mmCIF file of C-alpha atoms in Angstrom:
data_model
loop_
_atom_site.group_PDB
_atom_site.id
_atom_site.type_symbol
_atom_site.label_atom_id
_atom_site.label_comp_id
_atom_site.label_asym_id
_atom_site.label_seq_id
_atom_site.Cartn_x
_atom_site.Cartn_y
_atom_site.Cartn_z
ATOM 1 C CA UNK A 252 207.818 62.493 191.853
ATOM 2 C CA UNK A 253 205.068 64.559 192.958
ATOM 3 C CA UNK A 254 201.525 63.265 191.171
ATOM 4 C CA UNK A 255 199.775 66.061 190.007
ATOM 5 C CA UNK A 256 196.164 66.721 190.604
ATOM 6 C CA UNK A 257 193.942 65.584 187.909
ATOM 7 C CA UNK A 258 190.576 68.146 186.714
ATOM 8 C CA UNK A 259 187.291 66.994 188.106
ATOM 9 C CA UNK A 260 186.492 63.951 186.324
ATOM 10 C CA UNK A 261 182.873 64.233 185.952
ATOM 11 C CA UNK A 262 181.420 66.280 183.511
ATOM 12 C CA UNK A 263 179.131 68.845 184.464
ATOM 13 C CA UNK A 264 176.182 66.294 183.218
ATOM 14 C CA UNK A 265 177.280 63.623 185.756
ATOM 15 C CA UNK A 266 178.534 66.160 188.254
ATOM 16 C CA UNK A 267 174.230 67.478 188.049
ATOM 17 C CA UNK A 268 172.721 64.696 188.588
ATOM 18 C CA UNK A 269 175.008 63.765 191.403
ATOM 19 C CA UNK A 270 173.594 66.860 193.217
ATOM 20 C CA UNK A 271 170.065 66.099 192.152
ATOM 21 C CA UNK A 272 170.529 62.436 193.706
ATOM 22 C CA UNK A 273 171.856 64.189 197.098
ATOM 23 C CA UNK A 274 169.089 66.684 196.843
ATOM 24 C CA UNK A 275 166.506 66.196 194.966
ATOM 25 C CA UNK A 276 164.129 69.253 195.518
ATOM 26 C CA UNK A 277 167.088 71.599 194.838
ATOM 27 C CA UNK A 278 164.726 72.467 191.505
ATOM 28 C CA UNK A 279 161.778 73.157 194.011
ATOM 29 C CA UNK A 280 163.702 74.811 196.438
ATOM 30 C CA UNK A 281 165.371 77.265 193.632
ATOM 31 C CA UNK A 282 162.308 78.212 192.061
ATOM 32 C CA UNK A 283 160.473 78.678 195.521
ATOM 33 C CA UNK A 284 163.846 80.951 196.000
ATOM 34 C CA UNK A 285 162.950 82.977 193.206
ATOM 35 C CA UNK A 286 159.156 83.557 194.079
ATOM 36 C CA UNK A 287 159.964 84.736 197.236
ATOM 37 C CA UNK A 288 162.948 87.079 196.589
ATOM 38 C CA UNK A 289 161.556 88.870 193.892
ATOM 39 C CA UNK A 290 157.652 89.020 195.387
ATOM 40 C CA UNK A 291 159.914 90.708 198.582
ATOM 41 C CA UNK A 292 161.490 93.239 196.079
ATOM 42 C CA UNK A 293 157.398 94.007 194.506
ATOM 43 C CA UNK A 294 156.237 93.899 198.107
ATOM 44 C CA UNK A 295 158.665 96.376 199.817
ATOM 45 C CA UNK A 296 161.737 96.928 197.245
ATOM 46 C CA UNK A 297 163.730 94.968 198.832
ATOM 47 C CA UNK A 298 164.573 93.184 202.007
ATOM 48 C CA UNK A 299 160.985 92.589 204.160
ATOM 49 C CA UNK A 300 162.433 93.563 207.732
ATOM 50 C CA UNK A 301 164.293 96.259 207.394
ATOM 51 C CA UNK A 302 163.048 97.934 203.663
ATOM 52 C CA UNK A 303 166.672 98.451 202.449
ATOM 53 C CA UNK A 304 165.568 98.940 198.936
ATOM 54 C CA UNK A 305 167.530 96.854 196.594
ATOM 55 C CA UNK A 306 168.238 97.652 192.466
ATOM 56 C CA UNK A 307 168.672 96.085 189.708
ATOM 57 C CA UNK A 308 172.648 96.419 188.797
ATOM 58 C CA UNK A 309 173.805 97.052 185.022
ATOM 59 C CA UNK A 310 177.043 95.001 184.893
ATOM 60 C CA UNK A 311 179.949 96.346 182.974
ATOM 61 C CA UNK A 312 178.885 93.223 180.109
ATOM 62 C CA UNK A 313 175.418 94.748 179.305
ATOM 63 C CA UNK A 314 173.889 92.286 181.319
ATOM 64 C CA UNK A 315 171.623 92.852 184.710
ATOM 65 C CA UNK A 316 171.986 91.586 188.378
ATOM 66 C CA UNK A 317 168.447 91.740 189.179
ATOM 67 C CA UNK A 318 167.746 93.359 192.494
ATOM 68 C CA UNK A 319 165.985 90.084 194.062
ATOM 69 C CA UNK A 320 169.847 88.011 193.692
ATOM 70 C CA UNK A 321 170.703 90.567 196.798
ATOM 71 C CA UNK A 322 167.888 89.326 198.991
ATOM 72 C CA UNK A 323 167.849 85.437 200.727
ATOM 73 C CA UNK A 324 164.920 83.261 200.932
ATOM 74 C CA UNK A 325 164.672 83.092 204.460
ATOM 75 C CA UNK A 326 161.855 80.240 205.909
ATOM 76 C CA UNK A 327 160.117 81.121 208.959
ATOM 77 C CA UNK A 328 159.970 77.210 209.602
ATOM 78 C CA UNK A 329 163.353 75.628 208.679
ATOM 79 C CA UNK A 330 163.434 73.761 205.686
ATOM 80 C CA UNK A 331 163.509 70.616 207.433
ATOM 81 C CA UNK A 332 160.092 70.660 207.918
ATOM 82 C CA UNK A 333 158.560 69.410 204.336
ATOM 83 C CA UNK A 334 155.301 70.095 204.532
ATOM 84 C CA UNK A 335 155.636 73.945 204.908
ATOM 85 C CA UNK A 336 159.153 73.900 202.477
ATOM 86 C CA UNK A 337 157.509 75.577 199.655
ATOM 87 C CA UNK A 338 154.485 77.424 201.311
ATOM 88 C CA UNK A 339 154.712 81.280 200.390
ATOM 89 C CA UNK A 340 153.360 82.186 204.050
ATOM 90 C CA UNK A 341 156.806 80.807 204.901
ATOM 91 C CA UNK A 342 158.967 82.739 203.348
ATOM 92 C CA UNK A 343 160.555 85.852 203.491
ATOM 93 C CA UNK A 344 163.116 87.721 200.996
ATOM 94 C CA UNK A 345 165.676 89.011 203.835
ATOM 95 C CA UNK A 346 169.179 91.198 203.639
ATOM 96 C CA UNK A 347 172.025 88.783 204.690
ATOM 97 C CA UNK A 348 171.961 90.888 207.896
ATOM 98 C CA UNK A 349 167.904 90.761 208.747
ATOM 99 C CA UNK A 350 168.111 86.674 207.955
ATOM 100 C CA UNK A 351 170.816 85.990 210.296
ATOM 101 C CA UNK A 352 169.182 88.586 212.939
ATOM 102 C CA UNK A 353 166.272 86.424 212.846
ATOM 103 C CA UNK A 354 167.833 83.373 213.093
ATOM 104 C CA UNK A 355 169.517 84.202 216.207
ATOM 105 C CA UNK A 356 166.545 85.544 217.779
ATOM 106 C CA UNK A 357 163.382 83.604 217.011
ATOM 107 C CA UNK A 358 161.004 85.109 219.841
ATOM 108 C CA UNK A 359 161.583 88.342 217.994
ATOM 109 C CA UNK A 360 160.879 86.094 214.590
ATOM 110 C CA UNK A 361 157.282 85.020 215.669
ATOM 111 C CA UNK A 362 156.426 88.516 216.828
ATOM 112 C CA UNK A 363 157.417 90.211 213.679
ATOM 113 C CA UNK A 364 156.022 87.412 211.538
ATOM 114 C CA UNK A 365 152.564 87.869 214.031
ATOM 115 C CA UNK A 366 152.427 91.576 212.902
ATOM 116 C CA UNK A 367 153.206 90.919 209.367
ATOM 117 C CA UNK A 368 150.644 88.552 208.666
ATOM 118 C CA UNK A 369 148.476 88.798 211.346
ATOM 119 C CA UNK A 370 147.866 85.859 214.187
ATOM 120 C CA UNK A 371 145.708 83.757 211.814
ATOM 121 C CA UNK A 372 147.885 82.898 209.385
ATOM 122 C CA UNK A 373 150.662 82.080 211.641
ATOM 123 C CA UNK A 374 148.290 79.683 213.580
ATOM 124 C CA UNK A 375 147.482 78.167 210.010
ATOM 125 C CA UNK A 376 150.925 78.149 209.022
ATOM 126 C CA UNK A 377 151.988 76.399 212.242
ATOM 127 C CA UNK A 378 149.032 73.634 211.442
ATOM 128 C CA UNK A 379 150.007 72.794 207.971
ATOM 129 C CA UNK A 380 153.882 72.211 209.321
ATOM 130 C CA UNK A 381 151.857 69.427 210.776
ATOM 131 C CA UNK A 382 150.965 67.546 207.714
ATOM 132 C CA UNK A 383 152.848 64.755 206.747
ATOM 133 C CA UNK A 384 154.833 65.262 203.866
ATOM 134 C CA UNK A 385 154.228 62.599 201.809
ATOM 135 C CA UNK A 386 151.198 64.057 200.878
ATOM 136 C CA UNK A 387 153.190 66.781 199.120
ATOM 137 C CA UNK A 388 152.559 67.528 195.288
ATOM 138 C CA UNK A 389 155.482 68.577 193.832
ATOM 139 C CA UNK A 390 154.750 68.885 190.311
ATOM 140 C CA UNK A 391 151.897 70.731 191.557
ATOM 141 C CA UNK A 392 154.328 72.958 193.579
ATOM 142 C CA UNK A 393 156.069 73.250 190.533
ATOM 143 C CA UNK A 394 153.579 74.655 188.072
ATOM 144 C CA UNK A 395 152.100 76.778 190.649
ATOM 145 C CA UNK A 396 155.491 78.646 191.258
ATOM 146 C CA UNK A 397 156.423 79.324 187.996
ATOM 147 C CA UNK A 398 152.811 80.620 187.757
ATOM 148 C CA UNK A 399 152.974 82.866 190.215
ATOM 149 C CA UNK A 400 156.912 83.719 189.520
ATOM 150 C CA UNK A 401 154.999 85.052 185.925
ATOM 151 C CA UNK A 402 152.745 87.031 187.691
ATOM 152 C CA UNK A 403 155.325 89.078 189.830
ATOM 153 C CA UNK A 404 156.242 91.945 187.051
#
C-alpha cells in the first residue's frame, strides 16, 4: 500500500523561526525592500531605469496592490557584501526587466548608477562596501528604515 503524504508538520510558528535561523536579516532585508521600492515609485513612479510608471491596483476584494509590490529591490553591490546590504545609495526599485538587464551587464550598471548619483557617491559607496561588517547596527538599521519608510507618503 501506497503511504500517503503527510501535511507539513511544522506549524507556521516553527516553520518562521526555521527561516529566521537560516536567515536571519530576512526582517532587515524586507523592510530595506520596502524603503526602496516605494521611495522608487515617489522618486520616478515607478521603476528607476526605465520610468515605467507603476499604480496602485484595486483588487476585486476591496483591497489594494500597492504600486511599489511591482518594482524589485535591486542592490547595486550584491547582497553578499554586508556592510553596504541596507545602505539606501545601494538600492534601486527596478521592473523585473531593468533588474535583470543590469545584472547581465554591469559596465552599463556603474555608468548609469555614475549619472544617477553622480561620481562621489559611488566612490563613497564603493568605500563603505569596505567596512567590515561586524560593525553593523542593526537595530539601528532597523529604526532608521521604518523612519524613513514613514516619511515616504
Amino acid at each position: 500500500s501506497m503511504t500517503k503524504l503527510q501535511p507539513n508538520p511544522l506549524p507556521s510558528l516553527a516553520r518562521a523561526l526555521e527561516i529566521a535561523r537560516k536567515r536571519p536579516d530576512k526582517y532587515l532585508d524586507d523592510l530595506f525592500s520596502e524603503f526602496i521600492r516605494k521611495r522608487a515609485i515617489l522618486r520616478a513612479g515607478g521603476c528607476e531605469r526605465c520610468q515605467t510608471p507603476k499604480y496602485d491596483i484595486q483588487k476585486d476584494n476591496g483591497e489594494t496592490f500597492e504600486a511599489y509590490k511591482t518594482l524589485q529591490c535591486a542592490h547595486f553591490y550584491g547582497r553578499g557584501r554586508k556592510a553596504t546590504r541596507y545602505d539606501p545609495d545601494n538600492g534601486f526599485g527596478f521592473c523585473g526587466a531593468c533588474h535583470i538587464y543590469f545584472t547581465a551587464h554591469p559596465a552599463e550598471f556603474v555608468e548609469w548608477f555614475i549619472q544617477q548619483k553622480g561620481q562621489q557617491v559611488y566612490d563613497m559607496l564603493q568605500a563603505r562596501t569596505r567596512t567590515p561588517a561586524r560593525y553593523l547596527d542593526k537595530a539601528g538599521i532597523e529604526l532608521y528604515l521604518k523612519e524613513e519608510i514613514k516619511k515616504l507618503v
